[in-house]
Amino acid sequence: MKNLALSIIKYRKAIIAAILVLTVFFGYFIKDIKVNSDILSSLPKDDKTAILFNRIGKQYGGNDIAMIAIETDNIFKKETLEQIRQITDSIKTIKEIGSVTSLTDVIDIKSSEAGIEIGKLVDENNLPKTPKQFDNLKKYIFSKDMYKGTIISNDATATLVIAKILDGSDKEEITNLIKSKITNLKLPETIKIYYGGLPFTINEAGKIIAHDLIFLGPIAFLVIALILLLNFRSKRGVALPLLTVVITIIWTMGILSLLHYELTMITCIIPVILLAVGSAWPIHVINRVNTETDPDKKKALVNALLYVTLPVSLAAIAAMIGFLTFVFGSYLTMIQQFGIFSAVGIFIALLLSLTFVPAHIVSINFKSNTKETTPKNNKKSFLDNFLKTNVSFIYKHPAYIIIPWALVLIISIIGITRIQHKVDMIDYFKKGSDIQKTERLMQSKFSGSMPVYVAVKGNVQSPEVLNVMKQIQKFMEKNPYIKHTQSVADLIEEMNNAMGEGKKIPEEQAKIEQLWFLLDGQDIMTQLVNDSLNEGLIQANMSTADNKVLTQFSEDLNQFIKQFKNYQIEVSGIPALYLRLDQSIVQTQRRSMILAIILAFALVALMFKSVKKGLYSIVPMTISIIILYGFMGWTGIPIDIATVLVASISIGVGDYAIHIISGYNHFFKLEPDVNTALRKSIQISGRAVIINVLSVAAGFIVLIFSHLVPLQRFGIIIGVAMISSGLAAITLLPVIMKATQKSQKIKSYDKTQSDEVLEKSEYCN
Amino acid sequence: MRSSKIKSAVLIALCAVGSIFSANAQDANSILKKMDDVMYSPKDMTGKNKIVLIDKGGKQESREATIQQKGTDKRIFRFTSPASQAGIAVLSLPNDIMYLYLPAFGKERRIATSAKNQNFAGTDFAYDDMESKPYSDKYTPKLLKTEANVFVLELTPKSTSDYSKIIANIDKTNFYPVSMEYYDKGNTKIKEAKYTFRKIGNYWSASEIEMTDLKKNHKTKMQMSDVKYDKGLTDDDFSVRKLKQ
């Protein structure tokens, strides 16, 4: 260790130069970084439900549907129809749009005694004019199930224009083009336009990621700078940690880009995480260097590094463990990547703290030989008084500490029973955001936007397969949230009716094969059957995002299809995915939390070669997790894609017990007395813990400016977890340590001695 | 003095341009008329038709049918293969009236289609493209340029159509179409037809038409064989009764 410190001094210039070169190198690759806002691409590649969902989305084109919802007082007006026609025609002219379906451009098949009439529902070149014509049109449209709730709302105030984006085209570009074409039409304000469907959602999410990336980073930077300024009141104290973190972020993002990973809605907050978490270790190093009074600069630095390397490394490793638990516990690949790259970033921050920071300090100091001025604050601050009272409570009135903690824990445990899960992606966007607005409209006025897919394998021209599909459809339609299902079986029934044989599936396959002649080549067929005609798809939409309803429906449907033993039937869609996501979130939460606690325990136990100390270290983190979930239960913050991460991160980042135990060990070696060592540790390390808690919590709180709701919640509750973990480490943990470290001689609390220590601890500032 | 010179120059220029336009229009009209003559002059026609569908993966599927046609507006397509579609017959009559016969049902249905942009029986040909109405009735031509072997005509629809224009390349010596490019209202080329003509008796006959849907990247080849002209088909050959035979 000593050699390492000496080498750093010796090769300081080479170290700084190498780090700068690497920073330029990694910085160069940041320009290639790409944003991936497609939530579906984050589904695991080996999960059955996810594979099926992606396959169906791709093969049957459902993931490429852009929806434009038009809302006004009455659709059945000349101006409105004219506007729908304009919108339809303008979108149609986009090269990459395969087909457009709207009120003014939809094929309508009428069958009557006289025969079949194939035409447009509304002749776009001859729109209805008289009130009577509109009346007739309205009556006709609402007489057909296929239009109600799918292309027009039941109250006739909203309608959809559905555009299919061709495979392989740039969806972001196309959705922007659609928007600009519609904006250029300069429609009156009485017409409200909403954009929905996966391509628009992804585009919107991409903008949000870019926003978070561009705005949150600098805000976090400023907040951390402010905190550092308040703490250190010196240029170096502010500039060096910030410089270290900025280099860390550049390296981490450069590596991410170099390995061809893309930024997602979760990984985009890595810079904020690194600012909040990664600034802690350079602070510790600078802090320690500042406190060394030895006039021999070399010796002072070596001493400082000797003291600080272990606790800083331990804290960083603990944090890395917290993040790495997501690699094993998570369902979504974006969360795994978040875990990996946050850990990589923390490792880099640690590396820089132990090399770049001392090398930099030495270079500056050796060159200018000016003593860094850390202003001494001779007045006892609030923090010192707080710590003093704390110490007095620990020794004189431990009940004052134990009772409030017990109460908080009881209240929290009650809160835990009220905790909710939430996987509805739409809830991730802020209220009033375009995505939310469109979604509400889709749910209230149309048949919803939560696609449900049932894929039935078998010859789709056989009456048996078609009848199985019909039975499944009837079952699905019993659900109050499913208004309409669609499959090729419906079309065959329709055609059979047109042939004058009733609305049913013909009994002979030959008839079905010939009815197929009428359907062949229709656009809709590619959305309902595959090319080889050995798989048919039932499509429906659910008009709710209620977890319970979706889960119940998925379970019921899976149960129902079990009766068709001879057929391979697969269910996918958003409800099935949500069910899977919900299970996985619960799993992630349990697995990564337990793993994090065990690893944190093992780390401390191993480092201090003491099981007891390992157990000590998990006391504050366990308490903070109970409070965290209790807080979430009482405030109604659900466990979601981001909040699920908090427990493990706070275990890793908020392992404040390490500081107290490490401080205790240090002082115990100097003076083998439990009480003195503990007291000094609380007053010196405890102070560092509080500053650390406040700066990390402040860094994370920046996330409330995120445009993604889970990230906002994440920012709030990680603060709660950090503060409770920090407080437990400096109040409750010493009480427990004091009670259990009885093998040593216990001195009575000595006020004078305590104050003396406190004076000395001023240097910690 | 100077201004009158300019005026007369402008006048002369205008006259010249005008005459070029009218000459062009005449030329374009007569070229299109000649093309119609080549395509629609036989009184009737019978033949075998093979429809090859090629998807974007290159996968092929084919159907065979016999065709009978009288004049420009009566036609029967009778499918002979694949087995599942054998016997299906489509009778097209004037005024967009069609009858479809499905042998498995043993009955015919009248189909009225006003949606001409719909594709015919899974092919890349829209009903509009299948219509045998003379092009000069449906389109206003404009001669864009004259190339070594072809006249390039721009056809603008006279009434409502899904196409904004068609660019037709017409053989200079024999006046049959070599290719046609179809543009949508956004002026994007969406389809392309390539024609192969050969002479049968007195008539130039399309032995193959290859239609490509550029958006779907899907192709249809219609290949004609055993083509016979002017065999004296009667209106009775195009009746519902005949359809069911």
PDB file of N, CA and C in Angstrom, chain A residues 2 11 19 30 58 113 124 299 317 353 382 425 454 583 622 625 635 637 679 681 698 721 739 747 757:
ATOM      1  N   LYS A   2       1.888   1.186   0.851  1.00  0.00           N
ATOM      2  CA  LYS A   2       2.781   2.342   0.967  1.00  0.00           C
ATOM      3  C   LYS A   2       3.511   2.579  -0.366  1.00  0.00           C
ATOM      4  N   TYR A  11       5.176   8.953 -10.018  1.00  0.00           N
ATOM      5  CA  TYR A  11       4.726   8.992 -11.423  1.00  0.00           C
ATOM      6  C   TYR A  11       3.530   9.913 -11.614  1.00  0.00           C
ATOM      7  N   ILE A  19      -4.280   9.697 -17.828  1.00  0.00           N
ATOM      8  CA  ILE A  19      -5.716   9.864 -17.590  1.00  0.00           C
ATOM      9  C   ILE A  19      -6.316  10.860 -18.581  1.00  0.00           C
ATOM     10  N   ILE A  30     -17.951   9.141 -27.345  1.00  0.00           N
ATOM     11  CA  ILE A  30     -19.267   9.553 -26.853  1.00  0.00           C
ATOM     12  C   ILE A  30     -20.126  10.083 -27.993  1.00  0.00           C
ATOM     13  N   LYS A  58     -43.519  -7.989 -35.020  1.00  0.00           N
ATOM     14  CA  LYS A  58     -42.754  -7.848 -36.257  1.00  0.00           C
ATOM     15  C   LYS A  58     -43.475  -8.498 -37.424  1.00  0.00           C
ATOM     16  N   GLU A 113     -78.945  -9.833 -50.280  1.00  0.00           N
ATOM     17  CA  GLU A 113     -79.524 -10.851 -51.146  1.00  0.00           C
ATOM     18  C   GLU A 113     -78.996 -10.695 -52.573  1.00  0.00           C
ATOM     19  N   GLU A 124     -64.318   9.333 -50.733  1.00  0.00           N
ATOM     20  CA  GLU A 124     -63.556  10.535 -50.391  1.00  0.00           C
ATOM     21  C   GLU A 124     -63.712  11.631 -51.435  1.00  0.00           C
ATOM     22  N   LYS A 299       5.109  12.490   2.965  1.00  0.00           N
ATOM     23  CA  LYS A 299       4.702  11.650   4.079  1.00  0.00           C
ATOM     24  C   LYS A 299       3.211  11.849   4.395  1.00  0.00           C
ATOM     25  N   ILE A 317     -16.716  -0.689  -3.409  1.00  0.00           N
ATOM     26  CA  ILE A 317     -17.047  -2.076  -3.745  1.00  0.00           C
ATOM     27  C   ILE A 317     -18.482  -2.393  -3.323  1.00  0.00           C
ATOM     28  N   SER A 353     -10.088   8.288  -7.843  1.00  0.00           N
ATOM     29  CA  SER A 353      -9.954   8.880  -6.515  1.00  0.00           C
ATOM     30  C   SER A 353      -8.623   8.509  -5.886  1.00  0.00           C
ATOM     31  N   PHE A 382     -24.322  23.438  13.685  1.00  0.00           N
ATOM     32  CA  PHE A 382     -25.497  22.647  14.028  1.00  0.00           C
ATOM     33  C   PHE A 382     -25.137  21.159  14.030  1.00  0.00           C
ATOM     34  N   MET A 425     -46.712   0.958 -18.365  1.00  0.00           N
ATOM     35  CA  MET A 425     -45.693   1.860 -18.921  1.00  0.00           C
ATOM     36  C   MET A 425     -46.243   3.270 -19.125  1.00  0.00           C
ATOM     37  N   VAL A 454     -53.420 -13.705 -29.531  1.00  0.00           N
ATOM     38  CA  VAL A 454     -53.463 -15.156 -29.340  1.00  0.00           C
ATOM     39  C   VAL A 454     -53.094 -15.770 -30.678  1.00  0.00           C
ATOM     40  N   GLN A 583     -44.192 -10.037 -12.166  1.00  0.00           N
ATOM     41  CA  GLN A 583     -43.517 -11.132 -11.449  1.00  0.00           C
ATOM     42  C   GLN A 583     -42.037 -10.834 -11.333  1.00  0.00           C
ATOM     43  N   THR A 622     -30.772  -2.630   6.715  1.00  0.00           N
ATOM     44  CA  THR A 622     -32.052  -3.328   6.860  1.00  0.00           C
ATOM     45  C   THR A 622     -33.121  -2.348   7.327  1.00  0.00           C
ATOM     46  N   ILE A 625     -34.218  -0.088   4.561  1.00  0.00           N
ATOM     47  CA  ILE A 625     -35.094  -0.729   3.577  1.00  0.00           C
ATOM     48  C   ILE A 625     -36.517  -0.844   4.114  1.00  0.00           C
ATOM     49  N   THR A 635     -47.080   6.568   1.218  1.00  0.00           N
ATOM     50  CA  THR A 635     -47.230   7.676   0.272  1.00  0.00           C
ATOM     51  C   THR A 635     -47.827   7.224  -1.065  1.00  0.00           C
ATOM     52  N   ILE A 637     -46.368   5.491  -3.352  1.00  0.00           N
ATOM     53  CA  ILE A 637     -45.391   5.333  -4.433  1.00  0.00           C
ATOM     54  C   ILE A 637     -45.269   3.833  -4.717  1.00  0.00           C
ATOM     55  N   ARG A 679     -16.977   6.702  20.352  1.00  0.00           N
ATOM     56  CA  ARG A 679     -17.321   8.119  20.430  1.00  0.00           C
ATOM     57  C   ARG A 679     -16.582   8.914  19.345  1.00  0.00           C
ATOM     58  N   SER A 681     -15.351   7.769  16.656  1.00  0.00           N
ATOM     59  CA  SER A 681     -15.849   7.347  15.345  1.00  0.00           C
ATOM     60  C   SER A 681     -17.140   8.081  14.982  1.00  0.00           C
ATOM     61  N   ALA A 698     -28.977  14.951  -2.151  1.00  0.00           N
ATOM     62  CA  ALA A 698     -29.213  16.156  -2.954  1.00  0.00           C
ATOM     63  C   ALA A 698     -28.968  15.862  -4.432  1.00  0.00           C
ATOM     64  N   ALA A 721     -34.185   6.650   1.751  1.00  0.00           N
ATOM     65  CA  ALA A 721     -33.387   5.485   2.139  1.00  0.00           C
ATOM     66  C   ALA A 721     -32.012   5.907   2.666  1.00  0.00           C
ATOM     67  N   ALA A 739     -23.762  -2.041  23.276  1.00  0.00           N
ATOM     68  CA  ALA A 739     -24.380  -3.102  24.062  1.00  0.00           C
ATOM     69  C   ALA A 739     -23.720  -4.457  23.801  1.00  0.00           C
ATOM     70  N   LYS A 747     -15.594   2.538  29.719  1.00  0.00           N
ATOM     71  CA  LYS A 747     -15.398   3.722  30.556  1.00  0.00           C
ATOM     72  C   LYS A 747     -16.693   4.509  30.613  1.00  0.00           C
ATOM     73  N   VAL A 757     -12.299  15.668  21.683  1.00  0.00           N
ATOM     74  CA  VAL A 757     -12.349  14.947  20.405  1.00  0.00           C
ATOM     75  C   VAL A 757     -13.045  15.795  19.356  1.00  0.00           C
TER      76      VAL A 757
END
